[in-house]
mmCIF file of C-alpha atoms in Angstrom:
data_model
loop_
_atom_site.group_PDB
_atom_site.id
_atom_site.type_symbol
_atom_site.label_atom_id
_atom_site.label_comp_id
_atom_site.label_asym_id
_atom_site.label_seq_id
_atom_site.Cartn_x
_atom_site.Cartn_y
_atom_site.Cartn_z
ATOM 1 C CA UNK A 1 102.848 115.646 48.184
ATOM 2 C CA UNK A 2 100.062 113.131 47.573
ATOM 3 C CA UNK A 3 100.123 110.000 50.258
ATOM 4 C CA UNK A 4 101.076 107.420 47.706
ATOM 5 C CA UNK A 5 104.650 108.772 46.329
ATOM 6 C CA UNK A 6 105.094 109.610 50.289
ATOM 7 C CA UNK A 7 104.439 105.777 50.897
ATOM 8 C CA UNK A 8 106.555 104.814 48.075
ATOM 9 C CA UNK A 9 109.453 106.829 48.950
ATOM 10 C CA UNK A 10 109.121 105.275 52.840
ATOM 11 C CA UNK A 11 108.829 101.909 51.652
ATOM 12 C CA UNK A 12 112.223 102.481 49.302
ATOM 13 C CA UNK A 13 113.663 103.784 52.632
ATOM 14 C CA UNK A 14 112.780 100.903 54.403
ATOM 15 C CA UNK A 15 114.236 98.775 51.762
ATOM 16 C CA UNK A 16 117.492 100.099 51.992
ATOM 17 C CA UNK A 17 117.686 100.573 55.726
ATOM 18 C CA UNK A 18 116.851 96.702 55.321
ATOM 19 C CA UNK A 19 119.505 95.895 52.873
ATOM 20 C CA UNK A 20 122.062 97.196 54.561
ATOM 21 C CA UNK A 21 121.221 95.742 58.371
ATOM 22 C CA UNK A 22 121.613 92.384 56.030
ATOM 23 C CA UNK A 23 124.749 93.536 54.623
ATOM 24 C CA UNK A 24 126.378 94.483 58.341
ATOM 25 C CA UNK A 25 125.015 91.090 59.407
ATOM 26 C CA UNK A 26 126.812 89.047 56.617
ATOM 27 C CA UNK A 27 130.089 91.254 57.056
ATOM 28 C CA UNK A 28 129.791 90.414 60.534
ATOM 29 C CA UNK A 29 129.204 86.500 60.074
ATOM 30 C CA UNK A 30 131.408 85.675 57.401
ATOM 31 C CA UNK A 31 134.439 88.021 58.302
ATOM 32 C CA UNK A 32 135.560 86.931 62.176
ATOM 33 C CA UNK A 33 138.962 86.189 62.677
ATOM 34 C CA UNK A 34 139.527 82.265 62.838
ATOM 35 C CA UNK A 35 139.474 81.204 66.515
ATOM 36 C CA UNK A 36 142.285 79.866 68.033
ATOM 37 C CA UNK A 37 141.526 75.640 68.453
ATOM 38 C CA UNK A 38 141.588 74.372 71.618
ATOM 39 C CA UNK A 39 141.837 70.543 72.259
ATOM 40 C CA UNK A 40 139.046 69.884 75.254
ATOM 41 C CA UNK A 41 139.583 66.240 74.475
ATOM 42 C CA UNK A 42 143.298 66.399 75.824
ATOM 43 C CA UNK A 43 144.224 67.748 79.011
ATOM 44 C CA UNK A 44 147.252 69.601 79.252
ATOM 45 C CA UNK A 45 147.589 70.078 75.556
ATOM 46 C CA UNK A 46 147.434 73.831 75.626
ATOM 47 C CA UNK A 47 150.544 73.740 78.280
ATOM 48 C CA UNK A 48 152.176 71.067 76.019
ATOM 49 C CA UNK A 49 152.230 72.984 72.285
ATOM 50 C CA UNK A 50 153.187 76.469 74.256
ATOM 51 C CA UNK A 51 156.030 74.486 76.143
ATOM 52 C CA UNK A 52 157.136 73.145 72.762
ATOM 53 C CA UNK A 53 156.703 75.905 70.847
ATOM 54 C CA UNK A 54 157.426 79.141 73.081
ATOM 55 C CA UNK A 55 159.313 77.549 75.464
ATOM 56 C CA UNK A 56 161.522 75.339 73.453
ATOM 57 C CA UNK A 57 161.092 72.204 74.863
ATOM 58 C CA UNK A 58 163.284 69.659 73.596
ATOM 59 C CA UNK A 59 161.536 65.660 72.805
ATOM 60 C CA UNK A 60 162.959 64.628 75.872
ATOM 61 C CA UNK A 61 161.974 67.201 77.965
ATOM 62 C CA UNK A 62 158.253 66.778 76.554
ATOM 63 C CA UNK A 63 158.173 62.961 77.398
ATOM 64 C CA UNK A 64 159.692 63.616 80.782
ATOM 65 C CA UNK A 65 156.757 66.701 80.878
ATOM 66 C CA UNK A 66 153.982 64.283 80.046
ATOM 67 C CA UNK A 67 155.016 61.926 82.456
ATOM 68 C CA UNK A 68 155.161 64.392 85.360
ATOM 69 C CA UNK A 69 151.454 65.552 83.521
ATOM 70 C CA UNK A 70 149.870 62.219 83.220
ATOM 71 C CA UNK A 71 151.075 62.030 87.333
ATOM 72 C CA UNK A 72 150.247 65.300 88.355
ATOM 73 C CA UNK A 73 146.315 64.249 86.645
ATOM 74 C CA UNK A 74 145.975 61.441 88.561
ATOM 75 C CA UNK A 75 146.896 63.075 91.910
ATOM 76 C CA UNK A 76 144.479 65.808 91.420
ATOM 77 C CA UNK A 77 141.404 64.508 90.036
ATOM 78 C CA UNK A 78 140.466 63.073 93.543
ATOM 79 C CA UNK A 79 141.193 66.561 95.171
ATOM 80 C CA UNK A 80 138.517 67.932 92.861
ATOM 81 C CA UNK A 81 136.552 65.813 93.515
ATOM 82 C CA UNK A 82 136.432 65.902 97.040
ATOM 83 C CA UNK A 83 136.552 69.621 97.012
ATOM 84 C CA UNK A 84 133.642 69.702 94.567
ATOM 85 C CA UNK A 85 131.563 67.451 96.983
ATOM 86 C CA UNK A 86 132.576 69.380 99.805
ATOM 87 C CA UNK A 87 131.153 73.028 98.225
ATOM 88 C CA UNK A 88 128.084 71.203 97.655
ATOM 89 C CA UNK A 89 127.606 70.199 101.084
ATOM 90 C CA UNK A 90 128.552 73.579 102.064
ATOM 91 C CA UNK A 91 125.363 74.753 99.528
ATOM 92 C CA UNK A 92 123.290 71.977 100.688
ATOM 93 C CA UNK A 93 122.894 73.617 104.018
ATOM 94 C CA UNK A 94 121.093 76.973 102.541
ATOM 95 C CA UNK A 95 117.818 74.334 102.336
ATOM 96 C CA UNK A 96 118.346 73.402 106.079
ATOM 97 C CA UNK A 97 115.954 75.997 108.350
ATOM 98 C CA UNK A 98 118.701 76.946 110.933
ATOM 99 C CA UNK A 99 122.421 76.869 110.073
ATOM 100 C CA UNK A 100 124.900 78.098 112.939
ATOM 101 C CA UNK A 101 127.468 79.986 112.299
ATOM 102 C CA UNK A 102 129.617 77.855 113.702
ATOM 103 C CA UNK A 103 128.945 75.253 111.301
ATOM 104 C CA UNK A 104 128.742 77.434 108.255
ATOM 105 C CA UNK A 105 132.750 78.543 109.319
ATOM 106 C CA UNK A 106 133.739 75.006 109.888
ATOM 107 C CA UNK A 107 132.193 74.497 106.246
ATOM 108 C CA UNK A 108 133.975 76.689 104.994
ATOM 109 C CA UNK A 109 136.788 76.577 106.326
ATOM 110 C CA UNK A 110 136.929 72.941 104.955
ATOM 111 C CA UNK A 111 136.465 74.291 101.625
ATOM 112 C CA UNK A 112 139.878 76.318 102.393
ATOM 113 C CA UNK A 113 141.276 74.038 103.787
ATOM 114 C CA UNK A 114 140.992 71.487 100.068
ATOM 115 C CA UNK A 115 141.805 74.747 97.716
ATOM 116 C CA UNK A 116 145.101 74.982 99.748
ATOM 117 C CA UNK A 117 145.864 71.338 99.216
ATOM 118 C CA UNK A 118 145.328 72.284 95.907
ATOM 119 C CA UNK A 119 147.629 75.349 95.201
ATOM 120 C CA UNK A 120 150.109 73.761 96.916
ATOM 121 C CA UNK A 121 149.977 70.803 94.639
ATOM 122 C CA UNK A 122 149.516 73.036 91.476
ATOM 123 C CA UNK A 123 152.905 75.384 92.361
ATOM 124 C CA UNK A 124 155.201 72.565 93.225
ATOM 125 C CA UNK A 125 154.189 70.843 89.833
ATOM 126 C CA UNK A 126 154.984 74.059 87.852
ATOM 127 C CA UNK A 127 158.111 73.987 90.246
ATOM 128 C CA UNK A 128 159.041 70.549 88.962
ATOM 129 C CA UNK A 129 158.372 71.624 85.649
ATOM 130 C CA UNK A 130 160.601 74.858 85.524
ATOM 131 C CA UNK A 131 163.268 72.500 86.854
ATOM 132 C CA UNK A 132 163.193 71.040 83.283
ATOM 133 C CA UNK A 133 163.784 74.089 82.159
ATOM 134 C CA UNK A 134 167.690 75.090 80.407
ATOM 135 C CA UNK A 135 168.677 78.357 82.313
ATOM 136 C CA UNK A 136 167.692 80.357 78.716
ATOM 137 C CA UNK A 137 164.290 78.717 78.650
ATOM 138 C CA UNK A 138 163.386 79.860 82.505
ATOM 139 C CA UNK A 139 162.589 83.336 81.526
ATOM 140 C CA UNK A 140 160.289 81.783 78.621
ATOM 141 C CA UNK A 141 158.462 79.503 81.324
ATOM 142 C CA UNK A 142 157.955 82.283 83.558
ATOM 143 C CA UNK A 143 156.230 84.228 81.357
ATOM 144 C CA UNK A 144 154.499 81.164 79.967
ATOM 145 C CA UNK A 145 153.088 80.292 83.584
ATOM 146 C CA UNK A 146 152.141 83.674 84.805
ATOM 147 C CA UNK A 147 149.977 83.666 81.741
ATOM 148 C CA UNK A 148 148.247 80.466 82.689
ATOM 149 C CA UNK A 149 148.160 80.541 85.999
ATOM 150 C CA UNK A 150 146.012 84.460 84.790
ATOM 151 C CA UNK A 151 143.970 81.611 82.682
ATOM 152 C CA UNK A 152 143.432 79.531 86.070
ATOM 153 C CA UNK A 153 142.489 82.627 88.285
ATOM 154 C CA UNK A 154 140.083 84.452 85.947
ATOM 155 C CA UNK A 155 138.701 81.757 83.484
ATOM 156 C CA UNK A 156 136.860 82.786 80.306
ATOM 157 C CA UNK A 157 133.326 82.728 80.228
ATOM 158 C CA UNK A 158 131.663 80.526 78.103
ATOM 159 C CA UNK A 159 130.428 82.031 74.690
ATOM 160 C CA UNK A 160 130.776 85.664 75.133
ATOM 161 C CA UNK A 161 134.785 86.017 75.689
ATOM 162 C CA UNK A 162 135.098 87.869 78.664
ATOM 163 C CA UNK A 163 136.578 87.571 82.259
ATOM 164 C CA UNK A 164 134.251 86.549 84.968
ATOM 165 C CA UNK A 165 135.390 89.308 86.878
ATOM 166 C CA UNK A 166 134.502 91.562 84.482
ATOM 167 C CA UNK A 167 130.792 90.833 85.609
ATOM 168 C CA UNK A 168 132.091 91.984 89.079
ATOM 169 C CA UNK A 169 133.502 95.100 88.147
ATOM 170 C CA UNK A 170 131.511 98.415 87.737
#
């Protein structure tokens, strides 16, 4: 076969190996499944439409809910704060020469310490909330909150949808 129809019929190859990489990409980009919107601008308001919506709250029990929210907010933004300062103390001393042990376990241990505070303060608000809760919405909210306190223990990662622990795993 001479070399030119053997170049042509590569070059037609490559033309349709081309087209159709092109074609998967378009399928790809144009057909995902519409994402599910979050509202970063409002705290809470992922807790709030599932507590309306799967739970069943009522009006009043979503004022009373975004009352004990709005609180709950307030009271914890300092303990994140304080816990986020202290973890960067903590990670300030890998530049120092000579750390003791000592004071590496007393570091930490203040770090423990803070996420304790924190728990605490996290279960007794979803205890306060489940006391809003009718006796035949309970067994809604404790579904509901095992899912999000799942959300709280193994966040998403950002942009590529899965589990940080997932990186951990092998």
């Amino acid at each position: 076969m001479p070399s030119v129809t053997r170049n042509k019929i590569y070059v037609f190859l490559i033309g349709i190996l081309l087209l159709s990489n092109l074609a998967l990409v378009a399928f790809f980009v144009w057909n995902q499944p519409p994402r599910k919107e979050v509202h970063r601008d409002r705290p809470g308001s992922y807790m709030q439409e599932a507590l309306k919506n799967d739970v069943g709250f009522t009006d009043e029990q979503m004022t009373r809910f975004e009352a004990m929210a709005t609180q709950h907010r307030q009271q914890m933004r300092p303990l994140f704060e304080d816990i986020t300062q202290t973890k960067e103390t903590f990670y300030r001393m890998l530049t120092q020469p000579a750390v003791s042990d000592s004071q590496l376990r007393r570091a930490a241990e203040q770090i423990g310490e803070k996420q304790e505070l924190i728990d605490l303060k996290i279960f007794t608000h979803f205890q306060s909330i489940r006391q809003l809760c009718t006796p035949n919405q309970q067994p809604q909210f404790d579904s509901l909150i095992q899912h999000v306190v799942h959300k709280m223990i193994f966040p998403m990662r950002r942009g590529d949808g899965r589990k940080d622990s997932a990186a951990v795993k092998k």
